XYZ file of C-alpha atoms in Angstrom:
208
model
C -0.219 -0.234 0.232
C 1.423 3.392 -0.788
C 2.285 5.758 2.050
C 0.554 9.229 1.452
C 1.759 12.392 2.771
C -1.245 14.254 4.279
C -1.879 17.480 3.641
C -4.981 19.771 2.988
C -4.356 19.144 -0.960
C -3.934 15.599 -0.968
C -7.108 14.672 1.623
C -9.211 17.002 -0.549
C -8.026 14.636 -3.456
C -9.128 11.975 -1.456
C -12.365 13.418 -0.905
C -12.823 14.145 -4.717
C -11.886 10.392 -5.228
C -14.528 9.082 -2.796
C -16.930 11.740 -4.574
C -18.310 12.729 -1.830
C -19.705 16.115 -0.295
C -17.809 18.092 2.519
C -20.553 16.556 5.120
C -20.288 13.372 3.974
C -16.441 13.049 3.766
C -16.523 14.968 7.419
C -18.570 12.092 8.719
C -16.888 9.254 6.819
C -13.604 10.547 8.467
C -15.186 11.384 12.005
C -14.272 15.315 11.848
C -16.081 18.595 12.043
C -17.142 19.837 8.767
C -15.241 22.661 9.585
C -11.896 20.966 9.111
C -12.753 19.780 5.773
C -13.819 23.105 4.456
C -10.323 24.469 6.192
C -8.591 21.833 3.843
C -10.046 23.430 0.872
C -9.161 26.838 2.324
C -5.788 26.241 3.101
C -4.271 23.276 0.831
C -0.818 23.589 2.907
C -2.338 22.507 6.349
C -0.859 19.344 7.789
C -3.624 17.311 9.766
C -3.057 16.604 13.144
C -1.837 12.954 13.880
C -5.038 11.314 14.645
C -6.617 12.587 11.426
C -3.942 11.417 9.187
C -4.559 8.192 10.630
C -8.169 8.425 9.928
C -7.105 9.560 6.359
C -5.020 6.519 6.155
C -7.441 4.348 7.398
C -10.400 5.900 4.694
C -7.652 5.283 1.660
C -6.572 1.759 2.806
C -10.103 0.678 2.921
C -11.162 2.306 -0.309
C -11.668 0.353 -3.514
C -9.068 -0.041 -6.001
C -10.865 2.661 -8.549
C -10.695 5.135 -5.770
C -7.423 4.574 -5.333
C -6.831 5.249 -9.117
C -8.527 8.289 -8.747
C -6.494 9.426 -6.196
C -3.529 8.698 -7.605
C -4.555 10.730 -10.743
C -5.510 13.786 -9.086
C -2.313 13.721 -6.898
C 0.253 13.344 -9.658
C 2.545 16.084 -10.163
C 1.481 18.131 -13.259
C 4.471 19.195 -15.590
C 3.957 22.590 -14.304
C 4.994 20.859 -10.475
C 7.580 18.706 -11.853
C 9.438 22.068 -13.558
C 9.126 23.742 -10.626
C 11.171 21.185 -8.487
C 14.235 22.464 -10.340
C 13.623 26.003 -8.863
C 15.197 26.955 -5.705
C 13.858 29.510 -3.219
C 15.906 31.178 -0.366
C 13.970 31.741 2.970
C 15.212 34.325 5.665
C 14.552 33.306 9.203
C 15.198 36.869 10.644
C 15.193 37.309 14.219
C 15.182 40.779 16.325
C 15.581 40.178 19.880
C 12.681 37.737 20.589
C 10.641 38.325 17.618
C 10.523 36.521 14.072
C 9.926 38.557 10.880
C 6.607 37.614 9.031
C 5.121 38.063 5.957
C 1.412 37.188 5.182
C 1.223 36.025 1.454
C -2.130 36.270 -0.790
C -2.823 33.181 -1.967
C -5.673 31.772 -4.398
C -7.658 30.524 -2.091
C -6.540 32.532 1.446
C -3.658 34.276 3.426
C -0.904 32.417 5.065
C 2.016 33.640 6.862
C 5.451 32.571 5.832
C 8.976 33.709 6.152
C 10.274 36.371 3.370
C 11.660 34.471 0.613
C 12.968 34.579 -2.908
C 13.553 32.846 -6.022
C 17.377 31.860 -6.415
C 18.334 32.383 -9.891
C 21.240 30.264 -11.637
C 24.474 31.374 -10.356
C 22.983 33.643 -7.396
C 23.879 32.924 -3.911
C 21.275 31.972 -1.554
C 22.245 33.868 1.185
C 22.220 37.362 -1.060
C 18.719 36.097 -2.235
C 17.513 36.184 1.169
C 18.933 39.162 2.284
C 17.795 41.303 -0.866
C 14.353 40.176 -1.082
C 13.646 40.604 2.648
C 14.279 44.222 2.135
C 12.612 44.286 -1.015
C 9.396 42.613 0.663
C 9.554 44.350 4.041
C 12.141 47.158 4.259
C 14.294 45.223 7.084
C 18.047 44.779 6.395
C 19.401 41.929 7.816
C 22.342 39.995 7.567
C 22.683 36.058 7.005
C 24.226 34.547 10.554
C 24.055 31.012 9.182
C 22.581 28.557 6.926
C 19.871 26.387 8.373
C 19.767 23.976 6.016
C 17.604 22.677 2.482
C 14.835 20.201 1.651
C 12.496 19.737 -1.246
C 9.406 21.951 0.040
C 6.318 19.340 1.058
C 3.559 21.583 -0.538
C 5.298 23.544 -3.499
C 7.841 20.918 -4.697
C 10.494 23.536 -4.555
C 14.181 23.093 -3.317
C 14.106 25.522 -0.325
C 17.036 27.016 1.388
C 16.673 27.969 4.752
C 19.038 30.938 6.341
C 18.883 32.385 9.797
C 19.398 35.773 9.864
C 20.087 38.546 12.278
C 18.260 41.977 11.859
C 20.501 45.453 11.108
C 18.231 48.384 10.671
C 14.748 49.561 8.889
C 10.892 49.622 10.049
C 8.856 46.008 8.950
C 6.460 47.660 6.236
C 4.439 45.666 3.668
C 6.956 46.844 0.547
C 5.091 43.979 -2.006
C 1.367 45.106 -1.855
C 0.193 42.383 -4.559
C 2.016 39.251 -3.091
C 1.335 40.143 0.409
C -1.519 41.431 2.556
C 0.823 42.664 5.560
C 4.211 42.078 7.494
C 4.755 41.727 11.161
C 7.314 41.112 13.983
C 6.078 38.074 16.108
C 7.084 36.871 19.234
C 9.206 33.353 18.975
C 7.251 31.618 21.175
C 3.930 32.529 19.470
C 5.110 31.385 15.820
C 2.979 28.076 16.042
C 0.125 30.539 15.920
C 0.687 32.057 12.684
C 2.329 28.741 10.867
C 1.508 25.365 12.002
C 4.330 23.643 13.549
C 3.907 20.560 11.229
C 4.770 23.038 8.218
C 7.988 24.580 10.003
C 11.501 23.228 8.887
C 12.533 21.513 11.935
C 15.734 23.512 12.404
C 14.388 26.664 12.299
C 12.520 25.540 15.414
C 15.663 24.551 16.852
C 17.201 27.922 15.951
C 14.322 29.703 17.600
C 14.404 27.654 20.719
């Protein structure tokens, strides 16, 4: 049996494969209808472990035709496969006990994220992280250390994470097309803005 990485997107794909309404799918899993609606609104969400177990059971007990439909619905598109070649520099900027976040405008919902920018061929992730942070937020920072990299579980891009120290500048929304807001948030409150399961673990270690 295939192992599925459950996010709001893959959970909704299972719902479509089962051809169920939100109410039917919620009842099938034993969750609130609001939970299913949240998956549609924020595909990046990673369900809690007990809900992932319910999704595993629903998938494993489904018919072969449902599993085939699910496989087709979750198959990477050519655009997504091309995106895997992209590299993105992500700046984790710290000022005292605060960390800098931007609120991205998405097609379905607003999401809080760290400042980030695409790393073009030949460019340095550290330079991109510093330049994009200033361009997006007006904050000047310097890279302290690289925290590592991974294939992002939602976008499929190569994500390079860099711990940065604040130098100067007021946090303002300089890219109002991409972002709805910019804010310094307490380190201790970070998981109220970004689900803990979505945060690259070395970031949490660096901010502890």
